[in-house]
Short mmCIF file of C-alpha atoms in Angstrom, two decimals:
data_model
loop_
_atom_site.label_atom_id
_atom_site.label_comp_id
_atom_site.label_asym_id
_atom_site.label_seq_id
_atom_site.Cartn_x
_atom_site.Cartn_y
_atom_site.Cartn_z
CA MET A 545 -35.77 64.28 18.47
CA LYS A 546 -38.84 62.36 19.60
CA ARG A 547 -39.69 61.08 16.17
CA ASN A 548 -38.69 57.58 17.15
CA LEU A 549 -41.50 57.11 19.64
CA LEU A 550 -42.81 54.18 17.63
CA ALA A 551 -39.43 52.52 17.68
CA GLU A 552 -39.23 52.85 21.44
CA ILE A 553 -42.74 51.50 21.91
CA MET A 554 -41.87 48.57 19.66
CA LEU A 555 -38.69 47.99 21.62
CA GLY A 556 -40.56 47.91 24.92
CA LEU A 557 -43.38 45.78 23.60
CA GLY A 558 -41.01 43.42 21.82
CA GLY A 559 -38.92 43.07 24.94
CA LEU A 560 -42.05 42.37 26.97
CA LEU A 561 -43.38 39.78 24.53
CA THR A 562 -40.06 37.96 24.14
CA SER A 563 -39.58 37.92 27.90
CA ALA A 564 -43.08 36.56 28.34
CA ALA A 565 -42.43 33.94 25.67
CA PHE A 566 -39.21 33.03 27.41
CA PHE A 567 -41.03 32.24 30.67
CA MET A 568 -43.88 30.53 28.83
CA THR A 569 -41.36 28.33 27.07
CA PHE A 570 -40.09 26.87 30.31
CA PHE A 571 -43.10 27.09 32.62
CA TRP A 572 -46.16 26.72 30.45
CA ALA A 573 -45.51 24.94 27.15
CA ALA A 574 -45.45 21.21 27.77
CA PRO A 575 -42.11 19.55 27.11
CA SER A 576 -41.97 17.78 23.80
CA SER A 577 -40.94 14.16 23.68
CA TYR A 578 -39.24 11.78 21.29
CA PRO A 579 -41.22 8.98 19.62
CA ASP A 580 -39.96 6.58 22.29
CA GLY A 581 -41.37 8.75 25.08
CA ARG A 582 -38.16 10.34 26.39
CA VAL A 583 -38.37 14.05 27.08
CA ASP A 584 -36.94 16.26 24.35
CA PHE A 585 -35.68 19.23 26.33
CA ALA A 586 -33.62 20.70 23.48
CA GLN A 587 -36.87 21.31 21.61
CA LYS A 588 -37.15 24.42 23.82
CA ILE A 589 -34.58 26.03 21.56
CA PHE A 590 -37.18 25.99 18.78
CA TYR A 591 -39.27 28.73 20.43
CA PHE A 592 -36.57 31.31 19.81
CA HIS A 593 -34.52 29.74 17.05
CA VAL A 594 -37.34 29.84 14.51
CA PRO A 595 -38.52 33.42 15.31
CA VAL A 596 -34.95 34.66 14.99
CA ALA A 597 -34.56 32.83 11.67
CA GLU A 598 -37.85 34.22 10.33
CA ALA A 599 -36.81 37.70 11.42
CA SER A 600 -33.56 37.35 9.51
CA PHE A 601 -35.46 36.60 6.30
CA LEU A 602 -38.01 39.35 6.76
CA VAL A 603 -35.41 42.00 7.47
CA PHE A 604 -33.38 40.85 4.49
CA ILE A 605 -36.32 41.77 2.25
CA PHE A 606 -35.63 45.41 3.11
CA THR A 607 -32.08 45.14 1.87
CA ALA A 608 -33.41 44.37 -1.59
CA PHE A 609 -36.34 46.77 -1.31
CA TYR A 610 -34.19 49.77 -0.38
CA GLY A 611 -31.56 48.62 -2.86
CA ILE A 612 -34.10 48.95 -5.65
CA LYS A 613 -35.31 52.25 -4.24
CA PHE A 614 -31.77 53.58 -4.15
CA LEU A 615 -31.00 52.55 -7.70
CA THR A 616 -34.13 54.22 -9.02
CA THR A 617 -33.96 57.41 -6.96
CA ARG A 618 -30.23 57.74 -6.16
CA GLU A 619 -31.04 59.19 -2.77
CA ARG A 620 -28.41 58.37 -0.20
CA ILE A 621 -30.83 57.73 2.60
CA TYR A 622 -32.06 54.56 0.89
CA ASP A 623 -28.56 53.19 0.72
CA THR A 624 -28.16 53.86 4.43
CA LYS A 625 -31.47 52.11 5.08
CA ALA A 626 -30.43 49.11 2.99
CA ARG A 627 -27.13 48.91 4.85
CA ILE A 628 -28.81 49.02 8.23
CA ALA A 629 -31.34 46.39 7.19
CA THR A 630 -28.46 44.14 6.19
CA GLU A 631 -26.75 44.80 9.50
CA VAL A 632 -29.84 43.72 11.41
CA THR A 633 -30.08 40.72 9.09
CA LEU A 634 -26.53 39.75 9.95
CA PHE A 635 -27.31 40.06 13.64
CA PHE A 636 -30.28 37.71 13.36
CA VAL A 637 -28.41 35.36 11.04
CA LEU A 638 -25.63 34.95 13.57
CA LEU A 639 -28.12 34.27 16.37
CA THR A 640 -29.90 31.72 14.19
CA MET A 641 -26.63 30.00 13.40
CA ALA A 642 -25.52 29.91 17.04
CA THR A 643 -28.79 28.51 18.38
CA GLY A 644 -29.12 26.15 15.44
CA ILE A 645 -25.68 24.70 15.98
CA LEU A 646 -26.43 24.05 19.65
CA TRP A 647 -29.69 22.34 18.74
CA THR A 648 -27.96 20.27 16.06
CA LYS A 649 -25.38 19.06 18.56
CA VAL A 650 -28.09 17.73 20.87
CA GLU A 651 -30.44 16.23 18.31
CA TRP A 652 -28.05 14.97 15.64
CA GLY A 653 -24.99 14.47 17.81
CA VAL A 654 -22.77 16.68 15.67
CA TRP A 655 -22.13 20.41 15.66
CA TRP A 656 -22.46 20.71 11.94
CA GLN A 657 -23.83 18.64 9.12
CA TRP A 658 -23.89 19.50 5.41
CA GLU A 659 -27.59 19.14 5.31
CA PRO A 660 -29.58 21.14 2.73
CA ARG A 661 -31.15 23.62 5.13
CA LEU A 662 -27.91 24.22 7.00
CA THR A 663 -25.93 24.47 3.80
CA THR A 664 -28.22 27.04 2.27
CA TYR A 665 -28.38 29.06 5.44
CA PHE A 666 -24.61 29.00 5.53
CA ILE A 667 -24.62 30.37 1.99
CA LEU A 668 -27.00 33.11 3.09
CA THR A 669 -24.62 33.97 5.92
CA LEU A 670 -21.74 34.22 3.46
CA LEU A 671 -23.78 36.45 1.16
CA VAL A 672 -24.65 38.81 3.99
CA ILE A 673 -21.02 38.97 5.07
CA ALA A 674 -19.92 39.48 1.46
CA TYR A 675 -22.21 42.51 1.30
CA PHE A 676 -20.15 44.22 3.97
CA VAL A 677 -16.83 43.07 2.53
CA LEU A 678 -17.90 44.64 -0.75
CA ARG A 679 -18.85 47.91 0.94
CA ASN A 680 -15.51 48.10 2.66
CA SER A 681 -13.54 47.61 -0.51
CA VAL A 682 -15.07 50.47 -2.50
CA GLU A 683 -13.77 53.94 -1.76
CA ASP A 684 -15.96 56.10 -3.93
CA GLU A 685 -19.19 56.76 -2.09
CA GLU A 686 -21.57 56.57 -4.99
CA LYS A 687 -19.97 53.47 -6.42
CA ARG A 688 -20.15 51.84 -3.03
CA ALA A 689 -23.84 52.56 -2.74
CA VAL A 690 -24.65 51.36 -6.25
CA TYR A 691 -22.59 48.17 -6.00
CA ALA A 692 -23.95 47.34 -2.58
CA SER A 693 -27.52 47.84 -3.78
CA ALA A 694 -26.95 45.65 -6.82
CA PHE A 695 -25.35 42.91 -4.76
CA GLY A 696 -28.05 43.13 -2.12
CA ILE A 697 -30.69 42.53 -4.77
CA LEU A 698 -28.76 39.62 -6.29
CA ALA A 699 -28.18 38.06 -2.87
CA PHE A 700 -31.83 38.40 -1.96
CA ILE A 701 -32.88 36.60 -5.15
CA ASP A 702 -30.24 33.95 -4.68
CA ALA A 703 -31.25 33.11 -1.12
CA PRO A 704 -34.69 31.66 -1.94
CA ILE A 705 -33.23 29.82 -4.93
CA SER A 706 -30.77 28.19 -2.56
CA PHE A 707 -33.65 27.18 -0.37
CA PHE A 708 -35.78 25.72 -3.11
CA ILE A 709 -32.98 23.82 -4.78
CA THR A 710 -32.76 21.66 -1.68
CA ARG A 711 -36.44 20.95 -1.50
CA TRP A 712 -36.14 17.68 -3.33
CA LEU A 713 -32.78 16.75 -1.91
CA ASN A 714 -33.82 14.97 1.26
CA SER A 715 -33.58 17.23 4.26
CA ILE A 716 -33.52 15.98 7.82
CA HIS A 717 -34.14 19.45 9.19
CA PRO A 718 -37.60 19.41 10.74
CA VAL A 719 -40.40 21.14 8.89
CA VAL A 720 -42.82 22.26 11.58
CA PHE A 721 -45.11 24.44 9.52
CA GLY A 722 -46.48 23.61 6.14
CA ALA A 723 -45.98 19.86 6.42
CA GLY A 724 -49.53 18.52 6.27
CA ASN A 725 -52.38 20.73 7.38
CA SER A 726 -51.56 21.30 11.03
CA SER A 727 -48.35 22.23 12.74
CA GLY A 728 -48.69 19.35 15.21
CA LEU A 729 -48.09 21.75 18.06
CA GLU A 730 -50.40 21.84 21.06
CA PRO A 731 -52.07 25.21 21.70
CA PRO A 732 -49.74 26.29 24.54
CA MET A 733 -46.71 25.51 22.40
CA LEU A 734 -48.16 27.29 19.40
CA ILE A 735 -49.15 30.36 21.42
CA THR A 736 -45.71 30.56 23.03
CA PHE A 737 -44.11 30.34 19.64
CA ILE A 738 -46.35 32.99 18.10
CA ILE A 739 -45.70 35.41 20.96
CA ALA A 740 -41.96 34.88 20.60
CA GLN A 741 -42.26 35.41 16.85
CA VAL A 742 -44.27 38.62 17.09
CA GLY A 743 -41.98 39.95 19.81
CA MET A 744 -38.89 39.17 17.78
CA LEU A 745 -40.26 40.96 14.72
CA MET A 746 -41.03 44.01 16.87
CA LEU A 747 -37.48 43.91 18.18
CA GLY A 748 -36.20 43.65 14.63
CA TYR A 749 -38.16 46.75 13.68
CA ALA A 750 -36.94 48.61 16.76
CA PHE A 751 -33.32 47.64 16.13
CA TYR A 752 -33.57 48.88 12.60
CA GLN A 753 -35.08 52.21 13.67
CA LEU A 754 -32.56 52.70 16.46
CA ARG A 755 -29.65 52.12 14.15
CA LEU A 756 -31.21 54.47 11.62
CA ARG A 757 -31.48 57.15 14.29
CA GLU A 758 -27.86 56.65 15.19
CA GLU A 759 -26.87 57.14 11.56
CA GLU A 760 -28.98 60.27 11.27
CA LEU A 761 -27.38 61.72 14.39
CA LYS A 762 -23.97 60.90 13.01
CA GLU A 763 -24.77 62.67 9.77
CA ARG A 764 -26.07 65.77 11.52
CA LEU A 765 -22.95 65.83 13.64
CA GLU A 766 -20.77 65.66 10.57
CA ALA A 767 -22.72 68.47 8.94
CA LEU A 768 -22.39 70.62 12.06
CA LYS A 769 -18.68 69.98 12.30
CA ILE A 770 -18.23 71.10 8.71
CA GLU A 771 -20.30 74.20 9.43
CA ILE A 772 -18.16 75.08 12.43
CA GLY A 773 -14.99 74.36 10.55
CA ASP A 774 -15.82 77.01 7.96
CA MET B 5 -39.96 12.58 37.37
CA GLY B 6 -36.61 10.83 37.40
CA ASP B 7 -37.00 10.25 33.69
CA LEU B 8 -37.55 13.94 33.19
CA TYR B 9 -34.32 14.85 34.94
CA ALA B 10 -32.41 12.14 33.14
CA ALA B 11 -33.44 13.71 29.84
CA VAL B 12 -33.16 17.34 30.86
CA ILE B 13 -29.78 17.37 32.58
CA PRO B 14 -27.55 16.30 29.68
CA GLN B 15 -29.36 18.62 27.27
CA ALA B 16 -29.58 21.57 29.65
CA PRO B 17 -26.21 23.18 28.88
CA TYR B 18 -27.13 23.48 25.22
CA VAL B 19 -30.52 24.99 25.92
CA ILE B 20 -29.05 27.38 28.47
CA GLY B 21 -26.30 28.22 26.00
CA ALA B 22 -28.78 28.95 23.23
CA TYR B 23 -30.97 31.19 25.37
CA GLY B 24 -27.94 32.81 26.94
CA LEU B 25 -26.60 33.73 23.52
CA ILE B 26 -29.95 35.10 22.41
CA TRP B 27 -30.40 37.28 25.47
CA LEU B 28 -26.79 38.38 25.40
CA GLY B 29 -27.16 39.28 21.74
CA LEU B 30 -30.43 41.16 22.10
CA LEU B 31 -29.46 43.05 25.23
CA GLY B 32 -25.98 43.72 23.93
CA PHE B 33 -27.36 45.21 20.73
CA VAL B 34 -29.75 47.50 22.59
CA TYR B 35 -27.07 48.51 25.11
CA LEU B 36 -24.49 49.34 22.47
CA VAL B 37 -26.87 51.28 20.24
CA PHE B 38 -28.32 53.28 23.10
CA GLY B 39 -24.84 54.03 24.39
CA ARG B 40 -23.76 55.34 21.01
CA ILE B 41 -26.95 57.33 20.50
CA GLY B 42 -26.54 58.92 23.91
CA ARG B 43 -22.96 59.91 23.19
CA LEU B 44 -23.88 61.33 19.79
CA GLU B 45 -26.75 63.35 21.24
CA LYS B 46 -24.50 64.82 23.90
CA GLU B 47 -21.87 65.76 21.37
CA LEU B 48 -24.52 67.27 19.14
CA ARG B 49 -25.89 69.40 21.98
CA VAL B 50 -22.45 70.75 22.83
CA LEU B 51 -21.78 71.62 19.21
CA GLU B 52 -25.17 73.22 18.70
CA GLU B 53 -24.62 75.41 21.73
CA SER B 54 -21.25 76.55 20.51
CA VAL B 55 -22.76 77.38 17.15
CA LYS B 56 -25.46 79.42 18.88
CA ARG B 57 -22.90 81.25 21.01
CA ARG B 58 -20.88 82.07 17.96
CA ALA B 59 -23.96 83.42 16.22
CA GLN B 60 -24.70 85.69 19.21
CA SER B 61 -21.24 87.11 19.57
CA MET C 1093 -33.21 50.05 -37.86
CA GLU C 1094 -32.83 50.37 -34.11
CA ARG C 1095 -32.38 46.65 -33.73
CA SER C 1096 -29.85 46.24 -36.51
CA ASN C 1097 -27.90 49.10 -34.98
CA SER C 1098 -27.69 47.33 -31.61
CA TRP C 1099 -26.72 44.14 -33.35
CA ARG C 1100 -23.89 45.94 -35.14
CA GLN C 1101 -22.66 47.40 -31.88
CA PHE C 1102 -22.86 44.00 -30.23
CA LYS C 1103 -20.80 42.44 -32.99
CA ALA C 1104 -18.26 45.24 -32.87
CA ILE C 1105 -17.59 44.84 -29.13
CA LEU C 1106 -17.47 41.07 -29.39
CA ARG C 1107 -15.14 41.25 -32.37
CA LYS C 1108 -12.85 43.61 -30.48
CA ASP C 1109 -12.56 41.06 -27.65
CA LEU C 1110 -12.01 38.19 -30.07
CA VAL C 1111 -9.38 39.99 -32.11
CA MET C 1112 -7.52 40.97 -28.99
CA GLU C 1113 -7.67 37.42 -27.72
CA LEU C 1114 -6.52 35.97 -31.04
CA ARG C 1115 -3.61 38.34 -31.03
CA THR C 1116 -2.46 37.87 -27.43
CA LYS C 1117 -4.06 34.49 -26.63
CA GLU C 1118 -3.80 35.67 -23.07
CA MET C 1119 -7.17 34.60 -21.66
CA VAL C 1120 -7.29 31.10 -23.07
CA THR C 1121 -3.68 30.32 -22.19
CA SER C 1122 -3.91 31.63 -18.64
CA MET C 1123 -7.24 29.91 -18.02
CA GLY C 1124 -6.04 26.69 -19.63
CA LEU C 1125 -2.83 26.71 -17.67
CA TYR C 1126 -4.80 27.31 -14.52
CA ALA C 1127 -6.99 24.31 -15.31
CA LEU C 1128 -3.91 22.19 -15.91
CA LEU C 1129 -2.42 23.25 -12.60
CA THR C 1130 -5.65 22.32 -10.84
CA MET C 1131 -5.30 18.83 -12.32
CA VAL C 1132 -1.88 18.57 -10.70
CA VAL C 1133 -3.41 19.58 -7.40
CA TYR C 1134 -6.11 16.94 -7.92
CA GLN C 1135 -3.42 14.35 -8.44
CA ILE C 1136 -2.05 15.31 -5.05
CA ALA C 1137 -5.52 15.17 -3.55
CA LEU C 1138 -6.14 11.68 -4.94
CA ALA C 1139 -2.58 10.43 -4.41
CA GLU C 1140 -3.37 8.19 -1.46
CA ALA C 1141 -6.85 7.15 -2.59
CA GLY C 1142 -5.55 4.05 -4.38
CA ASP C 1143 -6.16 2.54 -7.82
CA THR C 1144 -9.50 1.04 -6.95
CA PHE C 1145 -11.01 4.39 -6.02
CA ASP C 1146 -13.72 5.34 -8.49
CA VAL C 1147 -12.69 8.83 -9.62
CA ARG C 1148 -16.08 9.28 -11.27
CA LEU C 1149 -17.60 9.75 -7.82
CA VAL C 1150 -15.68 12.96 -7.26
CA MET C 1151 -15.13 13.99 -10.86
CA PRO C 1152 -18.18 16.29 -11.14
CA GLY C 1153 -17.10 18.22 -8.07
CA LEU C 1154 -13.49 18.39 -9.22
CA ILE C 1155 -14.26 19.71 -12.67
CA TRP C 1156 -16.68 22.33 -11.43
CA VAL C 1157 -14.23 23.53 -8.81
CA ALA C 1158 -11.68 23.93 -11.57
CA PHE C 1159 -14.17 25.68 -13.86
CA ILE C 1160 -15.51 28.11 -11.30
CA PHE C 1161 -12.07 29.33 -10.28
CA MET C 1162 -10.91 29.35 -13.86
CA SER C 1163 -13.95 31.43 -14.85
CA MET C 1164 -13.16 33.99 -12.17
CA LEU C 1165 -9.64 34.31 -13.49
CA GLY C 1166 -10.99 34.97 -16.98
CA LEU C 1167 -13.71 37.35 -15.86
CA ASN C 1168 -11.31 39.41 -13.84
CA ARG C 1169 -8.84 39.52 -16.72
CA SER C 1170 -11.45 40.58 -19.22
CA PHE C 1171 -12.44 43.62 -17.16
CA VAL C 1172 -8.99 44.57 -15.95
CA HIS C 1173 -8.10 44.99 -19.61
CA GLU C 1174 -11.11 47.18 -20.24
CA LYS C 1175 -10.24 49.33 -17.29
CA ASP C 1176 -6.48 49.63 -17.74
CA GLN C 1177 -6.70 50.59 -21.36
CA GLY C 1178 -9.63 52.91 -20.81
CA CYS C 1179 -11.82 50.83 -23.13
CA MET C 1180 -14.77 50.89 -20.78
CA ASP C 1181 -14.72 54.65 -20.46
CA ALA C 1182 -14.50 55.03 -24.21
CA LEU C 1183 -17.37 52.59 -24.66
CA LEU C 1184 -19.51 54.49 -22.19
CA LEU C 1185 -18.83 57.77 -23.95
CA SER C 1186 -19.82 56.34 -27.30
CA PRO C 1187 -23.53 56.06 -28.07
CA VAL C 1188 -23.68 52.34 -27.32
CA ASP C 1189 -26.65 51.03 -25.35
CA ARG C 1190 -25.67 49.68 -21.96
CA PRO C 1191 -27.53 46.37 -22.45
CA VAL C 1192 -25.52 45.85 -25.63
CA ILE C 1193 -22.31 46.16 -23.63
CA PHE C 1194 -23.62 43.61 -21.17
CA PHE C 1195 -24.57 41.06 -23.79
CA ALA C 1196 -21.38 41.53 -25.77
CA LYS C 1197 -19.15 41.05 -22.75
CA PHE C 1198 -21.35 38.19 -21.60
CA ALA C 1199 -21.05 36.47 -24.97
CA GLY C 1200 -17.29 36.96 -25.08
CA ASN C 1201 -16.76 35.58 -21.59
CA LEU C 1202 -19.08 32.65 -22.31
CA LEU C 1203 -17.17 31.84 -25.46
CA PHE C 1204 -13.74 31.85 -23.80
CA LEU C 1205 -15.01 29.86 -20.85
CA MET C 1206 -16.62 27.23 -23.08
CA VAL C 1207 -13.47 26.89 -25.17
CA VAL C 1208 -11.27 26.24 -22.15
CA GLU C 1209 -13.85 23.92 -20.58
CA LEU C 1210 -14.13 21.87 -23.74
CA LEU C 1211 -10.34 21.66 -23.95
CA SER C 1212 -9.78 20.70 -20.34
CA LEU C 1213 -12.47 18.02 -20.09
CA PRO C 1214 -10.64 15.58 -22.40
CA VAL C 1215 -7.43 16.35 -20.54
CA PHE C 1216 -9.15 15.46 -17.29
CA SER C 1217 -10.39 12.15 -18.64
CA PHE C 1218 -6.99 11.47 -20.21
CA LEU C 1219 -5.28 12.01 -16.86
CA PHE C 1220 -7.75 10.47 -14.46
CA LEU C 1221 -10.20 8.17 -16.21
CA GLN C 1222 -7.96 5.96 -18.38
CA GLY C 1223 -8.29 2.27 -17.68
CA ARG C 1224 -11.24 2.88 -15.40
CA ALA C 1225 -14.99 2.85 -15.87
CA GLY C 1226 -15.94 5.41 -18.51
CA ILE C 1227 -18.74 7.93 -18.81
CA GLY C 1228 -22.06 6.16 -18.24
CA ASN C 1229 -24.42 8.25 -20.32
CA PRO C 1230 -24.08 9.72 -23.83
CA ILE C 1231 -21.24 12.21 -23.81
CA TRP C 1232 -23.27 15.08 -25.29
CA LEU C 1233 -25.12 15.35 -21.99
CA LEU C 1234 -21.91 16.72 -20.52
CA GLY C 1235 -21.92 19.36 -23.23
CA VAL C 1236 -25.42 20.36 -22.16
CA VAL C 1237 -24.37 20.90 -18.53
CA LEU C 1238 -21.26 22.77 -19.57
CA LEU C 1239 -23.27 25.16 -21.71
CA GLY C 1240 -26.09 25.52 -19.18
CA ALA C 1241 -23.90 26.28 -16.21
CA SER C 1242 -21.46 28.43 -18.18
CA ILE C 1243 -24.32 30.72 -19.22
CA GLY C 1244 -25.12 31.42 -15.59
CA ILE C 1245 -21.47 31.77 -14.63
CA SER C 1246 -20.69 34.24 -17.40
CA GLY C 1247 -23.94 36.17 -17.04
CA VAL C 1248 -23.70 36.84 -13.32
CA GLY C 1249 -19.91 36.97 -13.55
CA THR C 1250 -20.02 39.75 -16.12
CA LEU C 1251 -22.06 41.91 -13.78
CA LEU C 1252 -19.98 41.12 -10.71
CA ALA C 1253 -16.63 41.53 -12.45
CA THR C 1254 -17.74 44.93 -13.74
CA MET C 1255 -18.21 45.93 -10.12
CA THR C 1256 -15.24 44.22 -8.51
CA VAL C 1257 -12.74 45.58 -11.01
CA ASN C 1258 -13.34 48.95 -9.36
CA THR C 1259 -12.83 47.66 -5.82
CA LYS C 1260 -9.69 47.37 -3.78
CA GLY C 1261 -9.47 43.59 -3.71
CA LYS C 1262 -10.40 42.97 -7.38
CA ASP C 1263 -10.00 39.20 -7.85
CA VAL C 1264 -10.35 38.35 -4.17
CA MET C 1265 -13.47 40.47 -4.01
CA LEU C 1266 -14.86 38.68 -7.06
CA SER C 1267 -14.54 35.29 -5.40
CA VAL C 1268 -16.08 36.53 -2.15
CA LEU C 1269 -19.16 37.68 -4.03
CA PHE C 1270 -19.21 35.09 -6.76
CA VAL C 1271 -18.84 31.73 -5.04
CA PRO C 1272 -21.76 31.99 -2.61
CA LEU C 1273 -23.94 33.53 -5.29
CA MET C 1274 -23.15 30.63 -7.62
CA TYR C 1275 -23.94 27.97 -5.04
CA PRO C 1276 -27.35 26.90 -6.40
CA LEU C 1277 -26.02 26.74 -9.94
CA LEU C 1278 -22.91 24.78 -9.04
CA ARG C 1279 -24.85 22.39 -6.84
CA ALA C 1280 -27.26 21.62 -9.66
CA ALA C 1281 -24.45 21.44 -12.22
CA VAL C 1282 -22.58 18.92 -10.09
CA GLY C 1283 -25.79 16.92 -9.68
CA ALA C 1284 -26.39 16.86 -13.42
CA THR C 1285 -22.77 16.06 -14.21
CA PHE C 1286 -22.83 13.23 -11.70
CA ALA C 1287 -25.94 11.75 -13.29
CA ALA C 1288 -24.32 12.02 -16.72
CA VAL C 1289 -21.03 10.47 -15.62
CA ILE C 1290 -22.31 7.57 -13.53
CA GLY C 1291 -25.07 6.39 -15.83
CA GLY C 1292 -27.53 3.61 -15.14
CA PRO C 1293 -31.30 3.42 -14.91
CA GLY C 1294 -33.06 6.66 -14.03
CA THR C 1295 -29.96 8.84 -14.25
CA VAL C 1296 -31.03 10.52 -17.48
CA GLN C 1297 -34.20 11.62 -15.76
CA THR C 1298 -32.23 12.94 -12.78
CA PHE C 1299 -29.96 14.71 -15.23
CA TRP C 1300 -32.82 16.66 -16.78
CA LEU C 1301 -34.27 17.46 -13.37
CA PHE C 1302 -31.01 19.09 -12.36
CA MET C 1303 -30.78 20.77 -15.74
CA ALA C 1304 -34.20 22.31 -15.14
CA TRP C 1305 -32.73 23.95 -12.05
CA VAL C 1306 -29.72 25.11 -13.98
CA ALA C 1307 -31.98 26.58 -16.64
CA GLY C 1308 -34.18 28.26 -14.04
CA PHE C 1309 -31.19 29.82 -12.34
CA ASP C 1310 -29.82 30.98 -15.69
CA VAL C 1311 -33.05 32.66 -16.71
CA ILE C 1312 -33.65 34.42 -13.41
CA MET C 1313 -30.11 35.47 -12.64
CA VAL C 1314 -29.13 36.54 -16.14
CA LEU C 1315 -32.28 38.66 -16.39
CA VAL C 1316 -31.56 40.29 -13.04
CA ALA C 1317 -27.91 40.81 -13.95
CA TYR C 1318 -29.01 42.39 -17.23
CA GLY C 1319 -31.44 44.64 -15.38
CA LEU C 1320 -28.82 45.75 -12.87
CA TYR C 1321 -26.04 46.24 -15.39
CA GLU C 1322 -27.32 49.57 -16.55
CA PHE C 1323 -27.06 50.97 -13.04
CA VAL C 1324 -23.71 49.43 -12.23
CA VAL C 1325 -21.75 50.32 -15.31
CA GLY C 1326 -20.33 53.78 -15.47
CA VAL C 1327 -20.95 55.09 -11.95
#
């Protein structure tokens, strides 16, 4: 029962790092300012919005990865893993959306704008939700697993395409990293961000493992119940 | 300093809202999953014991 | 030998679909009627826009909305038939390669979709574009977008419809999966169509830029759909 030691360590460490990043965000990282010198307080959202968004992409990789593994091996555990990965993805996607919308309201003055990055992320959200709608509408267990794996793979390929298609449509969403050679962040800001990012990824891993453990327990319980029923 | 407050106060609700949602989400997830795992483990223990008792008798 | 055998199987499945369609004319009529009904809805949508409103500005979006929903109708139909009459099961029992089934169904769906698209485009211009500014660029560019986007729609649609026909929601399920997945393709198709319709300096270049995206999507997604088909069919 103690096989999930790593998950618990990651949970603790991730919690510690994100908490630290949270305090660093408000007490250490210098406030950002607009070009005209006014303080840009809403920029503080960035320190957690971006890590959560990155986590959603990274976890989504596992949906496709375990989808492929399931299709080639037909072992049920991989389908369960893919499903849990998608669940964690959905969790992060919703957090990204919520924080993003709040940031958008402050900086752009509107809650929502059909701007390329937002549009494509919205599509990603719909794809992740569709994955679960699909699962719920198939009764046969094997069919459900196969269809979900296939759709997970398709959705994972579609998501980056959605992102790249908007690259040359002008986006007003800020590009912090990868625009020019430096991120333009001062060291305290960058360090705060990196700590938040690493912590969030650890949390993502821990969430995935915890959910997996729950599923395993559920399965064992089912098996025991059948055994007793005999 | 006055400038700082002038900028921070109107934006504060959104920042607080964003961080509130994140913490609520993260803690809520952990709380729910641990709750369910705990319940499952308890149930499993009870069942395992009854299986053992049946095997003995 | 092997190749000619697959080719024969491909032709046989495609011919079966064509013969059935020629006999019942069910797909083309229902899709065409659906397109016509969408035009009526568009009339309602544009009712208060006035005579000076340039319909060309929204035309690309309107026609692709019509085509995407029309295509789902056709895709769903084509697989409901297979399922209800046990055709799919019979096909899977026969020694036909799975990829052949995919390409045959894909070709059939593409053909029907293209036919209805090519029929409804003149109807659209007859209803909405008369007495207004016409198509800016050579008309064959529109044919290029239609073909390009329809390949992606039918390719991915064939895979998805094979799955959704076995689900509870069937057609609703198809749209839930299909529309978000088609977003990049539709976005690029609308961009290309817009460039073709508006015309003017530089639009031909924009057109081909968007078409490059359409082509990229087609290649990637059809290959993936083809790869996944083998697993999905017959579980």
